[in-house]
Coordinates of N, CA and C in Angstrom, one line a residue:
Chain A
M1 N 86.4 82.0 80.1 CA 86.9 83.2 80.7 C 88.5 83.4 80.4
A2 N 89.0 84.3 80.9 CA 90.5 84.7 80.4 C 91.0 85.7 81.4
T3 N 92.2 86.0 81.1 CA 92.9 87.0 81.8 C 92.2 88.4 81.3
F4 N 92.4 89.4 82.0 CA 92.0 90.6 81.4 C 92.8 91.1 80.3
Q5 N 92.0 91.7 79.2 CA 92.7 92.3 78.0 C 93.9 93.3 78.3
R6 N 93.5 94.0 79.3 CA 94.4 95.1 79.8 C 94.2 95.2 81.4
H7 N 95.1 95.7 82.1 CA 95.1 95.8 83.6 C 95.7 97.0 83.8
L8 N 95.0 98.1 84.4 CA 95.5 99.4 84.7 C 95.7 99.6 86.1
F9 N 96.8 99.9 86.6 CA 97.0 100.1 88.1 C 97.3 101.6 88.3
I10 N 96.8 102.1 89.3 CA 97.0 103.5 89.5 C 97.5 103.7 90.9
C11 N 98.5 104.4 91.2 CA 99.2 104.7 92.4 C 98.4 105.7 93.3
T12 N 97.9 105.1 94.4 CA 97.2 105.9 95.4 C 97.9 106.1 96.7
N13 N 99.2 105.9 96.6 CA 100.2 106.0 97.7 C 100.1 107.5 98.3
E14 N 100.2 107.4 99.6 CA 100.3 108.7 100.4 C 101.7 108.8 101.1
R15 N 102.4 109.8 100.9 CA 103.6 110.0 101.8 C 103.5 111.2 102.6
D16 N 104.6 111.3 103.5 CA 104.7 112.5 104.2 C 104.7 113.8 103.4
C17 N 104.0 114.8 103.9 CA 103.9 116.1 103.2 C 105.4 116.7 102.8
D18 N 106.3 116.3 103.8 CA 107.7 117.0 103.5 C 108.5 116.2 102.6
D19 N 108.1 115.2 102.0 CA 108.8 114.5 101.0 C 108.8 115.3 99.7
E20 N 110.1 115.7 99.4 CA 110.2 116.7 98.2 C 109.7 116.1 96.8
R21 N 109.6 114.7 96.7 CA 109.1 114.2 95.5 C 107.5 114.2 95.4
G22 N 106.8 114.6 96.6 CA 105.4 114.6 96.6 C 104.9 113.0 96.6
C23 N 103.6 113.0 96.3 CA 103.0 111.7 96.2 C 101.8 111.7 95.6
C24 N 101.3 110.6 94.9 CA 100.3 110.6 94.0 C 98.8 111.1 94.8
A25 N 98.8 110.6 96.0 CA 97.6 110.9 96.7 C 97.5 112.5 96.9
A26 N 98.5 113.1 97.2 CA 98.4 114.7 97.4 C 98.2 115.3 96.1
K27 N 98.5 114.5 95.0 CA 98.3 115.2 93.6 C 96.9 114.8 92.9
G28 N 96.1 114.1 93.8 CA 94.7 113.9 93.2 C 94.4 112.4 92.7
S29 N 95.1 111.4 93.2 CA 95.0 110.2 92.6 C 93.5 109.5 92.9
A30 N 92.9 109.9 94.0 CA 91.7 109.2 94.4 C 90.7 109.7 93.3
E31 N 90.8 110.9 93.0 CA 89.7 111.6 91.8 C 90.1 110.8 90.5
V32 N 91.4 110.7 90.2 CA 91.7 110.0 88.9 C 91.3 108.5 88.9
A33 N 91.4 108.0 89.9 CA 91.2 106.5 90.2 C 89.6 106.2 89.9
K34 N 88.9 107.2 90.6 CA 87.4 107.0 90.4 C 87.1 107.3 89.1
A35 N 87.5 108.4 88.4 CA 87.2 108.6 87.0 C 87.5 107.6 86.2
L36 N 88.6 106.9 86.3 CA 89.0 105.8 85.4 C 88.1 104.6 85.6
K37 N 87.8 104.3 86.7 CA 86.9 103.2 87.0 C 85.4 103.6 86.5
V38 N 84.9 104.8 86.6 CA 83.7 105.0 86.1 C 83.7 105.1 84.5
A39 N 84.7 105.7 83.9 CA 84.8 105.7 82.4 C 85.0 104.3 81.9
A40 N 85.7 103.4 82.6 CA 85.9 102.2 82.1 C 84.6 101.3 82.0
Y41 N 83.9 101.4 83.2 CA 82.6 100.8 83.4 C 81.6 101.3 82.3
E42 N 81.5 102.6 82.0 CA 80.5 103.2 81.2 C 80.9 102.9 79.7
R43 N 82.2 102.6 79.4 CA 82.5 102.3 78.1 C 82.4 100.8 77.9
G44 N 81.9 100.1 78.9 CA 81.5 98.6 78.6 C 82.6 97.7 78.7
L45 N 83.7 98.1 79.6 CA 85.0 97.4 79.7 C 85.1 96.5 80.8
K46 N 83.9 96.3 81.6 CA 83.8 95.4 82.6 C 84.4 94.1 82.4
R47 N 85.3 93.7 83.0 CA 86.1 92.3 82.9 C 86.8 92.1 81.7
I48 N 86.8 93.2 81.0 CA 87.7 93.2 79.6 C 89.1 93.9 80.0
V49 N 88.8 95.1 80.7 CA 90.0 95.9 81.2 C 89.6 96.0 82.7
R50 N 90.6 95.8 83.6 CA 90.4 96.0 85.1 C 91.2 97.3 85.5
V51 N 90.5 98.1 86.4 CA 91.2 99.3 86.8 C 91.5 99.0 88.3
N52 N 92.5 99.0 88.9 CA 92.8 98.9 90.2 C 93.8 100.0 90.8
K53 N 93.2 100.3 92.1 CA 94.2 101.1 92.9 C 95.4 100.4 93.4
A54 N 96.5 101.0 93.6 CA 97.7 100.1 94.0 C 98.6 101.0 95.0
G55 N 99.5 100.3 95.7 CA 100.4 101.0 96.6 C 101.3 101.7 95.8
C56 N 102.4 102.2 96.4 CA 103.4 103.1 95.7 C 104.0 102.5 94.5
L57 N 104.1 103.0 93.3 CA 104.6 102.6 92.2 C 105.9 103.0 91.9
D58 N 106.4 103.8 92.7 CA 107.9 104.2 92.8 C 108.2 105.1 91.8
Q59 N 107.2 105.8 91.3 CA 107.6 107.0 90.4 C 107.0 108.2 90.9
C60 N 107.3 108.5 92.1 CA 106.7 109.5 92.9 C 106.5 111.0 92.3
A61 N 107.8 111.2 91.8 CA 108.0 112.7 90.9 C 107.1 112.7 89.9
Q62 N 106.6 111.6 89.3 CA 105.9 111.6 87.9 C 104.4 111.6 88.3
G63 N 103.8 111.6 89.6 CA 102.4 111.5 89.9 C 101.6 112.6 89.3
V64 N 100.4 112.2 89.2 CA 99.7 111.0 89.4 C 100.1 110.0 88.3
T65 N 100.6 108.8 88.8 CA 101.1 107.7 87.9 C 100.1 106.6 87.9
C66 N 100.2 106.0 86.6 CA 99.5 104.7 86.5 C 100.3 104.0 85.5
V67 N 100.1 102.6 85.3 CA 100.6 101.7 84.4 C 99.6 100.7 83.8
V68 N 99.8 100.6 82.6 CA 98.9 99.6 81.9 C 99.7 98.4 81.5
Y69 N 99.2 97.3 81.9 CA 99.8 96.0 81.4 C 98.7 95.3 80.6
P70 N 99.3 94.2 79.7 CA 100.5 93.7 79.7 C 101.6 94.6 78.8
E71 N 101.1 95.9 78.3 CA 102.1 96.7 77.6 C 103.1 97.3 78.3
A72 N 103.0 97.5 79.7 CA 103.9 98.1 80.5 C 104.2 99.5 80.0
V73 N 103.1 100.3 79.8 CA 103.0 101.7 79.4 C 102.6 102.4 80.7
W74 N 103.5 103.5 80.9 CA 103.5 104.2 82.2 C 103.1 105.6 81.9
Y75 N 102.2 106.2 82.6 CA 101.6 107.4 82.5 C 101.9 108.3 83.8
G76 N 102.3 109.6 83.5 CA 102.6 110.4 84.6 C 101.9 111.8 84.5
G77 N 101.5 112.4 85.6 CA 100.9 113.7 85.6 C 99.4 113.6 85.1
V78 N 98.8 112.5 85.5 CA 97.4 112.2 85.0 C 96.4 113.0 85.7
T79 N 95.6 113.8 85.1 CA 94.4 114.4 85.8 C 93.1 113.7 85.2
P80 N 92.0 114.0 86.1 CA 90.7 113.6 85.6 C 90.4 113.9 84.2
E81 N 90.9 115.1 83.8 CA 90.6 115.6 82.4 C 91.2 114.6 81.2
D82 N 92.2 113.8 81.7 CA 93.0 112.9 80.8 C 92.3 111.5 80.7
V83 N 91.2 111.2 81.5 CA 90.8 110.0 81.8 C 90.0 109.4 80.5
D84 N 89.2 110.2 79.9 CA 88.4 109.8 78.8 C 89.3 109.5 77.5
E85 N 90.4 110.1 77.4 CA 91.4 109.9 76.4 C 92.2 108.6 76.6
I86 N 92.6 108.3 77.7 CA 93.2 107.2 78.2 C 92.3 105.9 77.9
V87 N 91.1 106.2 78.2 CA 90.1 105.1 78.1 C 89.8 104.7 76.6
E88 N 89.5 105.8 75.9 CA 89.2 105.5 74.5 C 90.4 105.2 73.7
S89 N 91.5 105.9 73.9 CA 92.5 105.6 72.9 C 93.3 104.4 73.2
H90 N 93.6 104.1 74.4 CA 94.4 103.2 74.8 C 93.7 101.9 75.4
L91 N 92.8 102.0 76.4 CA 92.2 100.8 76.9 C 91.2 100.2 75.9
V92 N 90.5 101.0 75.1 CA 89.7 100.5 74.1 C 90.5 100.2 72.8
G93 N 91.2 101.2 72.3 CA 91.8 101.2 71.0 C 93.2 100.7 70.9
G94 N 93.7 100.5 72.0 CA 95.2 99.9 72.1 C 96.3 100.9 71.7
V95 N 95.9 102.2 71.6 CA 96.9 103.1 71.2 C 97.2 104.2 72.4
P96 N 98.4 104.1 73.1 CA 98.8 104.8 74.2 C 98.7 106.3 73.8
V97 N 98.5 107.1 74.8 CA 98.2 108.5 74.8 C 99.7 109.1 75.0
A98 N 100.4 109.4 73.8 CA 101.7 109.7 73.8 C 102.2 110.9 74.7
R99 N 101.3 111.8 74.8 CA 101.8 113.0 75.6 C 101.7 112.8 77.1
L100 N 101.2 111.8 77.5 CA 101.1 111.4 78.9 C 102.2 110.3 79.3
V101 N 102.8 109.7 78.4 CA 103.6 108.4 78.5 C 105.0 109.0 79.2
V102 N 105.3 108.2 80.3 CA 106.7 108.6 80.8 C 107.8 107.6 80.2
P103 N 108.8 108.4 79.6 CA 109.8 107.6 78.8 C 110.6 106.6 79.7
N104 N 110.8 105.5 79.3 CA 111.5 104.4 80.1 C 112.7 105.0 80.8
E105 N 113.6 105.9 80.2 CA 114.7 106.5 81.0 C 114.3 107.3 82.0
E106 N 113.1 107.7 82.2 CA 112.7 108.4 83.4 C 112.1 107.5 84.4
L107 N 111.8 106.3 84.2 CA 111.2 105.3 85.2 C 112.4 104.9 86.1
T108 N 112.0 104.5 87.3 CA 113.1 103.9 88.3 C 113.4 102.5 88.1
G109 N 112.9 101.8 87.3 CA 113.2 100.3 87.2 C 114.6 100.1 86.7
R110 N 115.1 98.9 86.8 CA 116.5 98.6 86.2 C 116.4 97.2 85.8
A111 N 117.3 96.8 84.8 CA 117.5 95.4 84.4 C 118.5 94.9 85.4
P112 N 118.4 93.5 85.4 CA 119.3 92.9 86.4 C 120.7 93.1 86.2
D113 N 121.2 93.5 85.1 CA 122.6 93.7 84.9 C 123.1 95.1 84.9
E114 N 122.2 96.0 85.5 CA 122.4 97.5 85.7 C 123.1 97.7 86.7
G115 N 123.3 96.6 87.9 CA 123.9 96.8 88.9 C 123.3 97.7 89.9
Chain B
M1 N 117.5 104.1 83.2 CA 116.5 103.5 83.8 C 115.5 102.7 82.9
A2 N 114.6 102.0 83.4 CA 113.7 101.3 82.6 C 112.3 101.0 83.4
T3 N 111.5 100.4 82.6 CA 110.3 99.7 83.4 C 110.8 98.7 84.1
F4 N 110.0 98.1 85.0 CA 110.5 97.0 85.9 C 110.4 95.8 85.0
Q5 N 111.4 94.9 85.3 CA 111.3 93.6 84.6 C 110.1 92.7 84.7
R6 N 109.7 92.6 86.1 CA 108.4 92.2 86.5 C 107.8 93.0 87.6
H7 N 106.5 92.8 87.5 CA 105.6 93.7 88.4 C 104.6 92.8 89.0
L8 N 104.6 92.5 90.3 CA 103.7 91.6 90.9 C 102.7 92.4 91.8
F9 N 101.4 92.1 91.6 CA 100.4 92.8 92.3 C 99.6 91.9 93.1
I10 N 99.4 92.1 94.5 CA 98.7 91.1 95.2 C 97.5 91.8 95.8
C11 N 96.4 91.0 95.7 CA 95.2 91.5 96.2 C 95.0 91.6 97.6
T12 N 94.8 92.8 98.2 CA 94.7 92.8 99.7 C 93.3 93.4 100.1
N13 N 92.4 93.2 99.1 CA 91.0 93.5 99.3 C 90.2 92.9 100.5
E14 N 89.4 93.7 101.1 CA 88.7 93.2 102.3 C 87.2 93.3 102.0
R15 N 86.5 92.2 102.0 CA 85.0 92.2 101.8 C 84.3 91.8 102.9
D16 N 83.0 92.1 102.9 CA 82.2 91.8 104.0 C 82.3 90.3 104.4
C17 N 82.2 89.9 105.7 CA 82.5 88.5 106.1 C 81.5 87.6 105.5
D18 N 80.2 88.1 105.2 CA 79.2 87.2 104.8 C 79.2 86.9 103.1
D19 N 80.1 87.5 102.4 CA 80.3 87.3 101.1 C 80.9 85.8 100.9
E20 N 80.1 84.9 100.1 CA 80.4 83.4 100.2 C 81.7 83.3 99.2
R21 N 82.2 84.2 98.7 CA 83.5 84.2 97.8 C 84.6 84.2 98.7
G22 N 84.4 84.9 100.0 CA 85.6 85.2 100.8 C 86.4 86.3 100.2
C23 N 87.4 86.6 100.8 CA 88.3 87.8 100.2 C 89.8 87.5 100.6
C24 N 90.6 88.0 99.9 CA 91.9 87.9 100.1 C 92.4 88.4 101.4
A25 N 91.9 89.4 101.8 CA 92.3 89.9 103.2 C 92.1 88.7 104.4
A26 N 90.8 88.2 104.3 CA 90.6 87.2 105.4 C 91.4 86.0 105.2
K27 N 91.9 85.7 104.0 CA 92.7 84.6 103.6 C 94.3 84.9 104.1
G28 N 94.6 86.1 104.4 CA 95.9 86.3 104.9 C 96.8 87.0 103.9
S29 N 96.2 87.7 103.1 CA 96.9 88.5 102.1 C 98.0 89.5 102.6
A30 N 97.8 90.0 103.8 CA 98.7 90.9 104.4 C 100.0 90.3 104.7
E31 N 99.9 89.0 105.2 CA 101.1 88.3 105.5 C 101.8 87.8 104.3
V32 N 101.0 87.6 103.2 CA 101.8 87.1 102.0 C 102.3 88.2 101.3
A33 N 101.8 89.3 101.3 CA 102.3 90.7 100.7 C 103.6 90.9 101.4
K34 N 103.6 90.9 102.8 CA 104.8 91.4 103.4 C 105.9 90.3 103.1
A35 N 105.5 89.1 103.2 CA 106.6 88.0 102.7 C 107.3 88.2 101.4
L36 N 106.4 88.5 100.5 CA 106.8 88.8 99.1 C 107.8 89.9 99.0
K37 N 107.4 91.0 99.8 CA 108.1 92.2 99.7 C 109.5 92.0 100.2
V38 N 109.5 91.3 101.5 CA 110.8 91.1 102.1 C 111.7 90.2 101.2
A39 N 111.0 89.0 100.7 CA 111.8 88.1 99.9 C 112.5 88.7 98.7
A40 N 111.6 89.6 97.9 CA 112.0 90.2 96.8 C 113.3 91.0 97.2
Y41 N 113.1 91.8 98.3 CA 114.3 92.7 98.5 C 115.5 91.9 98.9
E42 N 115.3 90.8 99.7 CA 116.4 90.2 100.2 C 117.2 89.3 99.0
R43 N 116.5 89.1 97.9 CA 117.0 88.5 96.7 C 117.6 89.4 95.8
G44 N 117.7 90.7 96.2 CA 118.4 91.7 95.3 C 117.6 92.3 94.3
L45 N 116.2 92.1 94.3 CA 115.4 92.5 93.2 C 114.9 93.9 93.3
K46 N 115.5 94.7 94.1 CA 114.9 96.1 94.2 C 115.0 96.7 92.8
R47 N 114.0 97.4 92.4 CA 113.9 98.2 91.2 C 113.9 97.2 89.9
I48 N 114.3 96.0 90.3 CA 114.2 95.0 89.0 C 112.6 94.5 89.0
V49 N 112.3 93.9 90.2 CA 110.9 93.5 90.3 C 110.1 94.4 91.3
R50 N 109.0 94.8 91.2 CA 108.2 95.6 92.1 C 107.0 94.6 92.4
V51 N 107.0 94.7 93.9 CA 105.9 94.0 94.5 C 104.9 95.0 95.2
N52 N 103.7 95.0 94.5 CA 102.6 96.0 95.1 C 101.4 95.4 95.6
K53 N 100.9 96.0 96.7 CA 99.5 95.7 97.0 C 98.5 96.4 96.1
A54 N 97.5 95.7 95.9 CA 96.4 96.3 94.9 C 95.0 96.0 95.6
G55 N 94.0 96.6 95.0 CA 92.6 96.6 95.5 C 92.2 95.3 94.8
C56 N 90.9 95.0 94.8 CA 90.3 93.7 94.5 C 90.6 93.3 93.1
L57 N 91.3 92.1 92.9 CA 91.7 91.7 91.6 C 90.6 90.9 90.9
D58 N 89.5 90.8 91.6 CA 88.1 90.2 91.1 C 88.3 88.6 90.8
Q59 N 89.3 88.0 91.6 CA 89.3 86.5 91.6 C 89.1 86.0 93.0
C60 N 88.1 86.7 93.7 CA 87.9 86.4 95.1 C 87.8 84.9 95.5
A61 N 87.3 84.1 94.7 CA 87.1 82.6 95.2 C 88.6 82.0 95.2
Q62 N 89.5 82.5 94.5 CA 90.9 82.0 94.3 C 91.9 82.6 95.3
G63 N 91.5 83.3 96.2 CA 92.4 84.1 97.1 C 93.1 83.2 97.9
V64 N 94.3 83.6 98.4 CA 95.0 84.8 98.1 C 95.6 84.9 96.7
T65 N 95.1 85.9 95.9 CA 95.5 86.1 94.6 C 96.6 87.0 94.4
C66 N 97.4 86.8 93.4 CA 98.4 87.8 92.9 C 98.4 87.5 91.4
V67 N 99.0 88.5 90.7 CA 99.2 88.4 89.1 C 100.6 89.1 89.0
V68 N 101.3 88.4 88.1 CA 102.8 88.8 87.7 C 102.7 89.3 86.2
Y69 N 103.1 90.7 85.9 CA 103.1 91.2 84.7 C 104.6 91.3 84.4
P70 N 104.9 91.3 82.9 CA 104.1 91.4 81.8 C 103.6 90.1 81.5
E71 N 103.9 89.1 82.1 CA 103.3 87.7 81.7 C 102.0 87.5 81.9
A72 N 101.2 88.2 82.7 CA 99.9 88.0 83.1 C 99.8 86.6 83.6
V73 N 100.6 86.2 84.5 CA 100.4 84.9 85.2 C 99.8 85.1 86.5
W74 N 98.7 84.4 86.7 CA 97.8 84.5 88.0 C 98.2 83.5 88.9
Y75 N 98.4 83.8 90.1 CA 98.5 82.8 91.2 C 97.2 82.8 92.1
G76 N 96.9 81.7 92.5 CA 95.7 81.6 93.5 C 96.1 80.6 94.8
G77 N 95.4 80.9 95.8 CA 95.7 80.1 97.1 C 97.1 80.4 97.6
V78 N 97.7 81.4 97.4 CA 99.1 81.7 97.8 C 99.1 81.8 99.4
T79 N 100.1 81.3 99.9 CA 100.4 81.4 101.4 C 101.8 81.8 101.5
P80 N 102.1 82.2 102.7 CA 103.5 82.6 103.0 C 104.5 81.6 102.6
E81 N 104.2 80.3 102.8 CA 105.0 79.2 102.5 C 105.4 79.1 101.1
D82 N 104.7 79.6 100.1 CA 104.7 79.7 98.8 C 105.7 80.7 98.3
V83 N 105.9 81.8 99.0 CA 106.6 82.9 98.7 C 107.8 82.7 98.0
D84 N 108.7 82.0 98.8 CA 110.2 81.8 98.3 C 110.3 81.1 96.9
E85 N 109.3 80.2 96.8 CA 109.3 79.6 95.5 C 108.9 80.4 94.3
I86 N 108.0 81.2 94.5 CA 107.4 82.4 93.6 C 108.6 83.3 93.3
V87 N 109.3 83.8 94.4 CA 110.3 84.8 94.1 C 111.5 84.0 93.3
E88 N 111.9 82.8 93.7 CA 113.1 82.2 93.1 C 113.0 81.7 91.8
S89 N 111.7 80.9 91.5 CA 111.5 80.3 90.3 C 110.9 81.4 89.2
H90 N 110.2 82.2 89.6 CA 109.4 83.1 88.7 C 110.1 84.5 88.5
L91 N 110.1 85.1 89.7 CA 110.6 86.6 89.7 C 112.1 86.5 89.2
V92 N 112.8 85.7 89.8 CA 114.2 85.6 89.3 C 114.4 84.8 88.0
G93 N 114.0 83.6 88.2 CA 114.1 82.7 86.9 C 113.3 82.7 85.9
G94 N 112.1 83.3 86.0 CA 111.2 83.4 84.7 C 110.4 82.3 84.5
V95 N 110.4 81.4 85.5 CA 109.6 80.2 85.5 C 108.4 80.1 86.3
P96 N 107.1 80.3 85.9 CA 106.0 80.2 86.7 C 105.9 79.0 87.7
V97 N 105.4 79.1 88.8 CA 105.2 78.1 89.7 C 103.8 77.4 89.3
A98 N 103.9 76.4 88.6 CA 102.7 75.7 87.9 C 101.7 75.2 88.8
R99 N 102.0 74.8 90.1 CA 101.1 74.2 91.0 C 100.1 75.5 91.5
L100 N 100.5 76.6 91.4 CA 99.7 77.8 92.0 C 99.0 78.5 90.9
V101 N 99.4 78.2 89.7 CA 98.9 79.1 88.6 C 97.3 78.9 88.4
V102 N 96.6 79.9 88.4 CA 95.0 79.8 88.0 C 94.9 79.7 86.6
P103 N 94.3 78.6 86.0 CA 94.2 78.6 84.6 C 93.3 79.6 84.0
N104 N 93.6 80.1 82.7 CA 92.8 81.2 82.3 C 91.2 81.0 82.3
E105 N 90.9 79.7 82.1 CA 89.4 79.4 82.1 C 88.8 79.6 83.4
E106 N 89.5 79.7 84.5 CA 89.0 80.0 85.8 C 89.1 81.5 86.4
L107 N 89.7 82.3 85.4 CA 89.6 83.8 85.7 C 88.5 84.3 85.3
T108 N 88.2 85.5 85.8 CA 86.9 86.3 85.5 C 87.0 87.3 84.3
G109 N 88.1 87.2 83.7 CA 88.3 88.3 82.6 C 87.4 87.8 81.4
R110 N 87.4 88.6 80.2 CA 86.6 88.2 79.1 C 87.4 89.0 78.0
A111 N 87.2 88.5 76.7 CA 87.8 89.1 75.6 C 86.5 90.0 75.1
P112 N 86.9 91.2 74.4 CA 85.8 92.0 74.0 C 84.7 91.4 73.3
D113 N 85.0 90.4 72.6 CA 84.0 89.7 71.8 C 83.1 88.5 72.5
E114 N 83.4 88.5 73.7 CA 82.6 87.2 74.4 C 81.4 87.6 75.0
G115 N 80.9 89.1 74.9 CA 79.6 89.5 75.2 C 79.5 89.5 76.4

């Protein structure tokens, strides 16, 4: 056995409705998560690629958000209609879906020396 | 901004009590998750390292389980007492805590050609 070839985490966090950033749950993350799990399974990716729900990934304004490791590729604004392309192009073929990728400069992470 | 330098996911899945593998929730994952979040915050890692709860990471027999990306280092049998060492050695220093690492051959993932 081995580590998973790829590991996708999808934000299913639910925020207060009055938070101006919105939240992935309100934007339909449950449907996207289910579609991703089903599509990955049907494509024969069981235990090759793992799809997991996760708590808040801190990119609320970009929701529905998911991240694929070990590449650390972030997707934003994901809908159920995008799922087949993510699975086929990226999870199977290793080619990220460029039109959905959140650029690094729009992510909330920082390097240790950025203060 | 940037992607997170490291991203830790901890399994907080709850299984039926009669499942012989057990589950991370029954083994104390909530306490470990909280301790990891607090320790990372107190160490000044906000937005450098992200700590997230996740659904079932599929390593039930190894629980409490967590994985750190992009390194894809898996930890098993994690307790609240291990948290400071994980944060200081790995999340800050980049050196995995060897005594807690689950070897690749004990993980449930597989390569595409393993059938």
